[in-house]
XYZ file of C-alpha atoms in Angstrom:
507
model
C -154.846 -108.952 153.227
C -150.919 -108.026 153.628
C -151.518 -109.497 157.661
C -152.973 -112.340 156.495
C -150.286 -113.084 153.454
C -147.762 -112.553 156.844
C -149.547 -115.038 158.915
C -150.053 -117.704 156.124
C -145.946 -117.254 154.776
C -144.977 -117.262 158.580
C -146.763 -120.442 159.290
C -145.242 -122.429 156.293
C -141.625 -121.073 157.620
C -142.670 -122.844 160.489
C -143.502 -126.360 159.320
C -140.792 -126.311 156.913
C -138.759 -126.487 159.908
C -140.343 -128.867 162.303
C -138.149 -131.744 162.717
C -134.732 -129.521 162.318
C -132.123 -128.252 164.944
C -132.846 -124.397 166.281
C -129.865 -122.832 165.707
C -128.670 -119.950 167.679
C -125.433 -117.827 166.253
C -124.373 -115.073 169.007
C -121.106 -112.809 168.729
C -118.946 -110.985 171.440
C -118.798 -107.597 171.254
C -115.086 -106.447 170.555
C -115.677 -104.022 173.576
C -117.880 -106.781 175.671
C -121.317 -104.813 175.262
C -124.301 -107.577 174.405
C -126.405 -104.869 171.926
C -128.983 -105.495 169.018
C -127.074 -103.104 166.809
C -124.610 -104.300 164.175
C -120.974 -103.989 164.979
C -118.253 -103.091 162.364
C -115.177 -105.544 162.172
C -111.952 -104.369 160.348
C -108.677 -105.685 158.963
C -107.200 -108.464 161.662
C -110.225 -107.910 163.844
C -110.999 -111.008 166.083
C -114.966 -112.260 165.443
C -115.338 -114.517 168.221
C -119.013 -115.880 169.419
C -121.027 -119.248 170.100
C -123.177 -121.414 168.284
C -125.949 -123.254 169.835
C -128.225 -126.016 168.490
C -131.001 -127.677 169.948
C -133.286 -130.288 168.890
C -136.828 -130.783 169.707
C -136.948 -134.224 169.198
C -134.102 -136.847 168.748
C -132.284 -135.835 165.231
C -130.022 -138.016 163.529
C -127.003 -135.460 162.371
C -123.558 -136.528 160.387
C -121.475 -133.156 160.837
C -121.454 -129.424 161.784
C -119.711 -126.769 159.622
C -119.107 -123.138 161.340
C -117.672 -121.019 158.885
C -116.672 -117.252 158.137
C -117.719 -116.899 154.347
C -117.917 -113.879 152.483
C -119.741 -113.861 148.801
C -120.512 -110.758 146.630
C -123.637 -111.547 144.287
C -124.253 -109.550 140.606
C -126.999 -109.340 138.064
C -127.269 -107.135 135.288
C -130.556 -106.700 133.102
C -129.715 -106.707 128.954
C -132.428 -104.645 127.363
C -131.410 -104.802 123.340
C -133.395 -104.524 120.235
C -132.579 -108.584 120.026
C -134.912 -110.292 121.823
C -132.950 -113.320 121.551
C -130.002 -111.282 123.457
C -132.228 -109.650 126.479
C -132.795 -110.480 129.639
C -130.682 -111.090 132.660
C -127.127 -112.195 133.547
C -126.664 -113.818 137.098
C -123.155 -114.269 139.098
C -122.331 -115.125 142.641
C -118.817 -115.722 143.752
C -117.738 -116.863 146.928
C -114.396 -115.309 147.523
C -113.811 -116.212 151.608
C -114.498 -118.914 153.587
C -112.922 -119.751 156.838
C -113.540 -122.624 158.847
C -113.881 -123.019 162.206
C -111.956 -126.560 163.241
C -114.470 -128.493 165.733
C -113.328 -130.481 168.399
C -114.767 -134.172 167.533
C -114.911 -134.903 171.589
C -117.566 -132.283 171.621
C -119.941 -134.061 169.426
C -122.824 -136.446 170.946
C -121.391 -139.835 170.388
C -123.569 -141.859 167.949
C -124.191 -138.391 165.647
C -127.618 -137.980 167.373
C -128.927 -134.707 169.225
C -130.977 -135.320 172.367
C -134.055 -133.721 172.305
C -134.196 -130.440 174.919
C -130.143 -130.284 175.120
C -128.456 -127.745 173.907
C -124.895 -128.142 171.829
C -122.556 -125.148 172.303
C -119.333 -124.781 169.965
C -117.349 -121.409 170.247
C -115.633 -119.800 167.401
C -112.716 -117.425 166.496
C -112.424 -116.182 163.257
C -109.544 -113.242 162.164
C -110.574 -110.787 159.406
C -107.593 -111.827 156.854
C -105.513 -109.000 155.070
C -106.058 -110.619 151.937
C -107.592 -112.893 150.299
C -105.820 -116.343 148.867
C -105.253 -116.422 145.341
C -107.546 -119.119 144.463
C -110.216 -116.015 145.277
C -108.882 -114.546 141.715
C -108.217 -117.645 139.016
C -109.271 -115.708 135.959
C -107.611 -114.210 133.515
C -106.125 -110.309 134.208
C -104.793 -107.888 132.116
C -101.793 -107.546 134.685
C -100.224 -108.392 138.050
C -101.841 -105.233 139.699
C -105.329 -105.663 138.421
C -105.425 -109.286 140.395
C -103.331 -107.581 143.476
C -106.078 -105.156 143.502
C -109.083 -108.592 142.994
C -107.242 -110.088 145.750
C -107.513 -106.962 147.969
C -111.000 -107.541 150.948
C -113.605 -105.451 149.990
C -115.777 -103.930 151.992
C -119.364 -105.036 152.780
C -122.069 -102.940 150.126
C -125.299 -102.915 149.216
C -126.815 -104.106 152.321
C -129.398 -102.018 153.794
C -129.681 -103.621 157.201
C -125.816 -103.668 157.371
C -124.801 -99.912 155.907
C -124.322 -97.244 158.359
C -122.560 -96.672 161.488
C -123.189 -98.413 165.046
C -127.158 -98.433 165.052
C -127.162 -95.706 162.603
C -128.524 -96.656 159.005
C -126.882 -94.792 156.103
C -127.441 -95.207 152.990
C -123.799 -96.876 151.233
C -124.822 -95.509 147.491
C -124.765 -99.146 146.142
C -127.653 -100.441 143.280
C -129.298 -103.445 144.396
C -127.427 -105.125 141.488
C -124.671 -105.295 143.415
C -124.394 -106.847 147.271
C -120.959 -107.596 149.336
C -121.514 -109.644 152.362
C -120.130 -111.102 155.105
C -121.088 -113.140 158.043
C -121.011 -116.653 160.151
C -122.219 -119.796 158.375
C -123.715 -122.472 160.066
C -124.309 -126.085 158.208
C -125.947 -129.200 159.571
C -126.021 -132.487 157.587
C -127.214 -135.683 157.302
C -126.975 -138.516 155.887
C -130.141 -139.846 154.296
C -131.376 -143.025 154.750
C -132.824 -143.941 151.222
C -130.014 -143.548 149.423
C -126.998 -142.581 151.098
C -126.643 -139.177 149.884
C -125.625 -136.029 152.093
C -128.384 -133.151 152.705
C -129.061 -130.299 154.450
C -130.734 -130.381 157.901
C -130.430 -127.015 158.754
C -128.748 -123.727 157.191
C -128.365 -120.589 158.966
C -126.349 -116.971 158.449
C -125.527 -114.453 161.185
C -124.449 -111.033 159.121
C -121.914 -109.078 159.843
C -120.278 -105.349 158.264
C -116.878 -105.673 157.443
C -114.989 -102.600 156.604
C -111.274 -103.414 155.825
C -108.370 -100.795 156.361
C -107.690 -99.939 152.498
C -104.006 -97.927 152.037
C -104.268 -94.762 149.466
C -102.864 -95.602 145.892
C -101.350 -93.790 144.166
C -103.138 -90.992 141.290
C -105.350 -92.583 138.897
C -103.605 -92.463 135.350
C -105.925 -90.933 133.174
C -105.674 -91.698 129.419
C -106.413 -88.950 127.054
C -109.223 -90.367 125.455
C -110.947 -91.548 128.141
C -113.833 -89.099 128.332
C -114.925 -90.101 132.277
C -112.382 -87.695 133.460
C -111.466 -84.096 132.189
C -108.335 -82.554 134.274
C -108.086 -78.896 131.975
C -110.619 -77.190 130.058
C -110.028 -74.162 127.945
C -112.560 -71.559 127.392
C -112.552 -68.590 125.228
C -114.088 -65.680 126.302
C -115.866 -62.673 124.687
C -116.079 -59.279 124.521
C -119.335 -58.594 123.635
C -121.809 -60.696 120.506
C -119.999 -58.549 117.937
C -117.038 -57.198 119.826
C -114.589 -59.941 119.604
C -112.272 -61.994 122.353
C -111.266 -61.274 125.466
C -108.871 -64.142 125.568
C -108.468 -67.910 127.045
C -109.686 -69.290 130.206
C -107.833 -71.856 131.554
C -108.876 -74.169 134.301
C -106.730 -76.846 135.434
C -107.294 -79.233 139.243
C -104.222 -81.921 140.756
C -105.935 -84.806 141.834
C -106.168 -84.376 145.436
C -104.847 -86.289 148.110
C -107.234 -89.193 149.359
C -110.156 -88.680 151.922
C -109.542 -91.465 154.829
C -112.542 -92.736 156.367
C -111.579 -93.727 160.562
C -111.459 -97.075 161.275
C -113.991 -99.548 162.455
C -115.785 -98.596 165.816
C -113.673 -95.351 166.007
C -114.791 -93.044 168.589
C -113.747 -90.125 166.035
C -116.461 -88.249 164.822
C -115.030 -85.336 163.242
C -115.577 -84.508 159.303
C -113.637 -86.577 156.701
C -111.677 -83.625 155.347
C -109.075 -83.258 151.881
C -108.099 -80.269 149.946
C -108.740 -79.587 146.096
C -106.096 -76.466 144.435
C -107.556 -75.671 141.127
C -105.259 -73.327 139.081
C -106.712 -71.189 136.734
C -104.597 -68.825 134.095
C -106.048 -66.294 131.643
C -104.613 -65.367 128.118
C -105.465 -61.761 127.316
C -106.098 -61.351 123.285
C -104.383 -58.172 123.858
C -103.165 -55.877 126.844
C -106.114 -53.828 127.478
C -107.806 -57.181 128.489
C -108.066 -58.020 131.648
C -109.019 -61.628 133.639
C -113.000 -61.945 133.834
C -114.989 -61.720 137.167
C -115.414 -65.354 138.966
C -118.496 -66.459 139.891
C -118.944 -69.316 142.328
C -117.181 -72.687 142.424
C -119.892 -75.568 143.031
C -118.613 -79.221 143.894
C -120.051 -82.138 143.957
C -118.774 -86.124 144.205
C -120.103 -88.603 141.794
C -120.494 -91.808 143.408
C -119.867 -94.821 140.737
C -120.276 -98.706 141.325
C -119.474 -100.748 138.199
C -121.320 -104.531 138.550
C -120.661 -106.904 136.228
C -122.098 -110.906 135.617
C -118.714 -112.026 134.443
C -115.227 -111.591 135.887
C -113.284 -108.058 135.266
C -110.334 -108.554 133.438
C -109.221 -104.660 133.307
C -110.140 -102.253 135.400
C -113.853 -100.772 134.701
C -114.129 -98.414 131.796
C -117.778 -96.714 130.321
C -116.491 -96.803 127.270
C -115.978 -100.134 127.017
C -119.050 -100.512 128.254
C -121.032 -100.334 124.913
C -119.729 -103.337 123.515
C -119.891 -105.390 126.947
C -123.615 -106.516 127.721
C -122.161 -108.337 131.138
C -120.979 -104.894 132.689
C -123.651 -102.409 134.377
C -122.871 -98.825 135.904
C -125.351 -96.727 138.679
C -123.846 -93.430 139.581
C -125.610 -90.642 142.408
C -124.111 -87.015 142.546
C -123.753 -86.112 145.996
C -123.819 -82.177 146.606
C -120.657 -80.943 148.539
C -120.581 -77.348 148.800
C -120.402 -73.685 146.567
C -117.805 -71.647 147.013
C -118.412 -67.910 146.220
C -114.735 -67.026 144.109
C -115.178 -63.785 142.766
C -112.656 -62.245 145.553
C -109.784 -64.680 144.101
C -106.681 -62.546 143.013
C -105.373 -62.560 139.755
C -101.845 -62.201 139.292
C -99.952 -61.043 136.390
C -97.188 -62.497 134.508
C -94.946 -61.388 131.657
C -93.697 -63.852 128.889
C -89.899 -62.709 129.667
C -90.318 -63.441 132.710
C -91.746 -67.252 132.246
C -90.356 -68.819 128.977
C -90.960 -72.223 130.434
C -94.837 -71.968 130.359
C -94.876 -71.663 126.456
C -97.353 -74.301 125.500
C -96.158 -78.433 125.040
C -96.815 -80.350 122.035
C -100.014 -81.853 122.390
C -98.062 -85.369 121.764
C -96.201 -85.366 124.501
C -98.892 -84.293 126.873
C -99.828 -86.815 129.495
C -101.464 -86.814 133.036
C -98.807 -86.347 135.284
C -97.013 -83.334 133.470
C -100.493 -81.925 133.262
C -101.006 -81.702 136.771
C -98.031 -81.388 138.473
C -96.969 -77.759 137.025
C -97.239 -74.863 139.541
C -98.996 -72.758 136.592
C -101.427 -73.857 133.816
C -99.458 -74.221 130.343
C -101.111 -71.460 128.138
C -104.110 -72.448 125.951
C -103.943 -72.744 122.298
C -104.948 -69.080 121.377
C -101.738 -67.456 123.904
C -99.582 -65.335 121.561
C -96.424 -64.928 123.655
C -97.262 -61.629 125.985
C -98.775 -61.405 129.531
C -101.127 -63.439 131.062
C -102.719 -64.083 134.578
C -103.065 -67.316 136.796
C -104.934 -67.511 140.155
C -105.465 -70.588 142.608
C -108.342 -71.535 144.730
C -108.036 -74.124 147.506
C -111.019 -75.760 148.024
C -111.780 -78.136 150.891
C -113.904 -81.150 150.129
C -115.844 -82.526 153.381
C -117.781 -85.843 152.814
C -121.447 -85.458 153.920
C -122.287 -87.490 156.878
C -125.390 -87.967 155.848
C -123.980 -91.020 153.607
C -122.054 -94.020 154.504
C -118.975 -93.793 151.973
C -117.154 -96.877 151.485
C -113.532 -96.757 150.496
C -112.184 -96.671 146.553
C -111.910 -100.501 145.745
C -112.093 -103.220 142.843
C -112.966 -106.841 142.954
C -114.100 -109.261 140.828
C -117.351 -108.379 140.230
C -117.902 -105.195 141.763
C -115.935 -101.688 141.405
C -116.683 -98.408 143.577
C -114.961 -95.624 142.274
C -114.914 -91.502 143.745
C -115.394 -88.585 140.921
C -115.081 -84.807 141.813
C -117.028 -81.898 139.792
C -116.092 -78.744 139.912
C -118.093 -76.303 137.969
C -116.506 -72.608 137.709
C -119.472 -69.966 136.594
C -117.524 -66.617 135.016
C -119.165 -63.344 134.680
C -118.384 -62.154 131.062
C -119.815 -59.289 129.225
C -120.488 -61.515 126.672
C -124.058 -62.834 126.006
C -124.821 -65.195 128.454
C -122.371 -66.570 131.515
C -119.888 -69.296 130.627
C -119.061 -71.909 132.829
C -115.685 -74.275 132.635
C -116.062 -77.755 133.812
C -113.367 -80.618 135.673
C -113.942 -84.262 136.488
C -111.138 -85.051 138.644
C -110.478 -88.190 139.861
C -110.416 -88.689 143.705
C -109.774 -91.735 146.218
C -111.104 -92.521 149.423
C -108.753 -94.312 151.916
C -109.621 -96.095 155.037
C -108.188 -96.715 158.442
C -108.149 -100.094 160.163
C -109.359 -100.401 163.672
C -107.069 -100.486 166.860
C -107.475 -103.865 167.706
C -106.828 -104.980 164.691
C -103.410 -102.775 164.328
C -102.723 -104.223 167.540
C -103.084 -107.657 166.399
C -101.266 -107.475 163.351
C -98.253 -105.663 164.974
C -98.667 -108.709 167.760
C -98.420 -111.466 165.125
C -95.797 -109.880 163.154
C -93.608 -109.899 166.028
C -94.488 -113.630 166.802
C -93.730 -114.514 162.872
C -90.379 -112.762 163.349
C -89.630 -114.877 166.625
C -90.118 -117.934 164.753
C -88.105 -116.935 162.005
C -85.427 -116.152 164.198
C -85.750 -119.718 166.072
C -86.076 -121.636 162.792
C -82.691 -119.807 161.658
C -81.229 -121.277 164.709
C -81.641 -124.518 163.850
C -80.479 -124.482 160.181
C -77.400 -125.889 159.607
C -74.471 -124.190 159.156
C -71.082 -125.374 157.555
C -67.752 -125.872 160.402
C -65.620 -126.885 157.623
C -62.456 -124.470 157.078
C -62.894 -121.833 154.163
C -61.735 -122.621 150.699
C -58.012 -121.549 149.493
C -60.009 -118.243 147.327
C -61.852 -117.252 150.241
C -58.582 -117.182 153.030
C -57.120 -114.346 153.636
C -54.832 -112.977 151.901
C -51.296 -111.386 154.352
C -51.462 -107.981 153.803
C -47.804 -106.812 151.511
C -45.403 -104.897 153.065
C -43.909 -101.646 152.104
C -45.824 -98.554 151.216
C -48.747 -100.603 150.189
C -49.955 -101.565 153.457
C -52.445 -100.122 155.033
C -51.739 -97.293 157.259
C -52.402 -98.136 161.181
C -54.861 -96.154 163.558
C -51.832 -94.715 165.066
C -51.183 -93.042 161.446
C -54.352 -90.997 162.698
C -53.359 -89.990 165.738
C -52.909 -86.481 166.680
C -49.298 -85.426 166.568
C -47.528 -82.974 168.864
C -48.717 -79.127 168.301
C -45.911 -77.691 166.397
């Protein structure tokens, strides 16, 4: 039954089109290989290729549009206990388009296509930095929020697009949310009846776009935003009825960014950054000493925010409750365990340190959390020794996924979150475990052609500056009376001459 559904839905594809243009859309290869698989174009890449259109029969046309376009498409189910409120939200915005001028010599003269001949129009398109700021009209809560909506995101959500060459990975994205790219082709005509303009024929040609996207700098996290947790305190016991130990402290920097190679890079070694997490234990007295580590397991939590209306802030769950247009899918992807127990402790003295006593909790902010070579002490630290300890751990991103870089449009928001769970062997009952959610970017690298073009048109922009300065015009009149110059006075005043300087005789 499936076959036949095929056969029947196959056969009306076909007479729907009897009667309109076959178009054909075919792109170069950056490296002049003709293959089936999908090639990835970055930042100031060149997408050059032909269409052709042929007839088979005499058609009547009145214009041809070849365009670049790029459109990122939303919906987002409301499930409430209103009836009146559920159901789904819709949004498609069209942020690119870039079209491709057409030579009017090259079109049949009257508008009409000869049946059997075949119409072939090149095109050259140039993936743009950014995007024009009629992309972003709506209201933002600042000047970086739109500099960020007017940034090119990457291509998501596509399963025939995500991957690598002809490798198919899968990019982590809902199918809420879809980014894409790709060549446009319009035909038109005029109808008869009544003069209006329709549609002859419509056709896309796909392609994966994957931008160069700098590293920003660290996310500012707000206290009370509960998506991210950069310390945790612990207390830690003796025994059910034998009291405390002390206070474990736990404490990660956000680490540097993991950079993704550019667009058909030949690299194919591991996407590599490094995590330090700094822990520091309070003793309750001096006969305690720093618990045994377990193991350190990491994992990345891979967030897309989707929404039906545009973002005016940056993406927040919390906000999230109160906003029925805003949606959220998140995957944990397993990175590695680390086996700590062999991490050295080392101990301090309170003399020794007096400027790790512990900050008023209204001053304390993100970047004074994070940026201190030892963990302030936790609430329960009674001035005497204590211990601190660092672990460096490397985060590798799987290959097994296609990671797309850190970005925020519109619409659509991808966002990186790293886990790291610390297990503690304690005599007390049970083994407690202290938790982090540490914000962490990924980066990506543009491709060498397009670093090559950009560095080539930035020279030719500075040429032409250079010649337009040339011709502005420039004043020959003689300078006014304030601006001559003044005869230096004479006497002790004036300024000494080189010979002043001079090296005298050796006396």
């Amino acid at each position: 039954m499936h076959s036949i559904g095929n056969q029947i839905g196959s056969k009306v594809r076909n007479l729907a089109q009897m009667g309109r243009p076959a178009v054909e859309i075919e792109l170069r290869d950056p490296h002049g290989a003709h293959g089936s698989y999908v090639t990835s174009y970055s930042t100031m890449d060149r997408l050059e290729g032909t269409v052709s259109i042929t007839a088979d029969r005499d058609t009547r046309f009145e214009d041809i549009e070849i365009a670049f376009i790029g459109v990122s498409k939303t919906y987002v189910d409301r499930l409430t206990s209103t009836p009146s409120l559920s159901g789904r939200t819709e949004a498609t915005h069209r942020f690119l388009k870039l079209t491709q001028p057409i030579d009017q010599s090259s079109l049949p003269q009257p508008r009409i296509a000869v049946a059997g001949k075949t119409y072939k129009f090149p095109f050259t398109f140039v993936i743009p930095r950014h995007l024009l700021p009629r992309a972003c009209v709506h209201k933002t809560a600042s000047d970086h929020v739109r500099e960020t909506h007017l940034q090119l995101p990457p291509s998501l959500g596509d399963p025939e697009l995500a991957g690598h060459g002809g490798t198919l990975l899968d990019d982590l994205a809902p199918e809420m949310s879809r980014i894409t790219y790709g060549v446009k082709v319009r035909i038109t005509q005029l109808r008869d009846t009544d003069g209006l303009t329709v549609i002859l024929q419509d056709k896309m040609k796909k392609v994966r776009v994957k931008p160069a996207f700098e590293e920003q700098p660290p996310v500012n996290v707000d206290a009370k935003d509960e998506t991210y947790r950069l310390r945790q305190e612990k207390t830690i016991r003796k025994g059910m009825f034998k009291g405390k130990m002390g206070s474990l402290v736990m404490e990660c920097m956000q680490p540097k960014a993991l950079c993704i190679p550019g667009a058909r890079s030949s690299s194919s070694g591991p996407i590599t950054t490094m995590a330090k997490v700094q822990l520091r234990f309070d003793p309750s007295d001096d006969s305690s000493l720093p618990p045994r580590l377990g193991s350190l397991v990491t994992k990345m939590k891979v967030a897309t925010y989707f929404s039906s209306s545009p973002r005016h802030n940056f993406p927040n769950r919390n906000t999230m409750t109160y906003d029925l247009t805003q949606g959220y899918y998140s995957e944990m992807v397993p990175l590695s365990t680390l086996c700590v127990g062999s991490a050295q402790w080392e101990k301090h003295s309170s003399e020794a340190s007096p400027a790790l006593a512990r900050r008023d909790s209204g001053i304390s902010d993100c970047s004074s959390t994070t940026s201190s070579a030892t963990p302030y002490a936790s609430k329960t630290y009674s001035g005497k020794t204590f211990y601190t300890a660092n672990i460096i751990v490397p985060i590798t991103l799987p290959s097994t996924k296609n990671f797309v870089p850190t970005f925020h449009s519109c619409l659509i928001s991808r966002v990186y979150l790293l886990s790291l769970n610390l297990s503690v062997h304690a005599p007390g009952v049970g083994d407690p475990s202290l938790q982090l959610r540490v914000p962490v970017q990924i980066s990506a690298k543009g491709s060498e052609s397009g670093e090559a073009n950009f560095l080539a048109s930035r020279i030719e922009s500075l040429a032409l500056e250079d010649a337009d300065a040339m011709w502005q015009p420039r004043s020959v009149a003689p300078p006014r009376q304030e601006f001559a110059r003044a005869e230096a006075p004479r006497g002790g005043d004036a300024p000494p001459e080189y010979a002043f300087f001079a090296p005298g005789p050796l006396r």
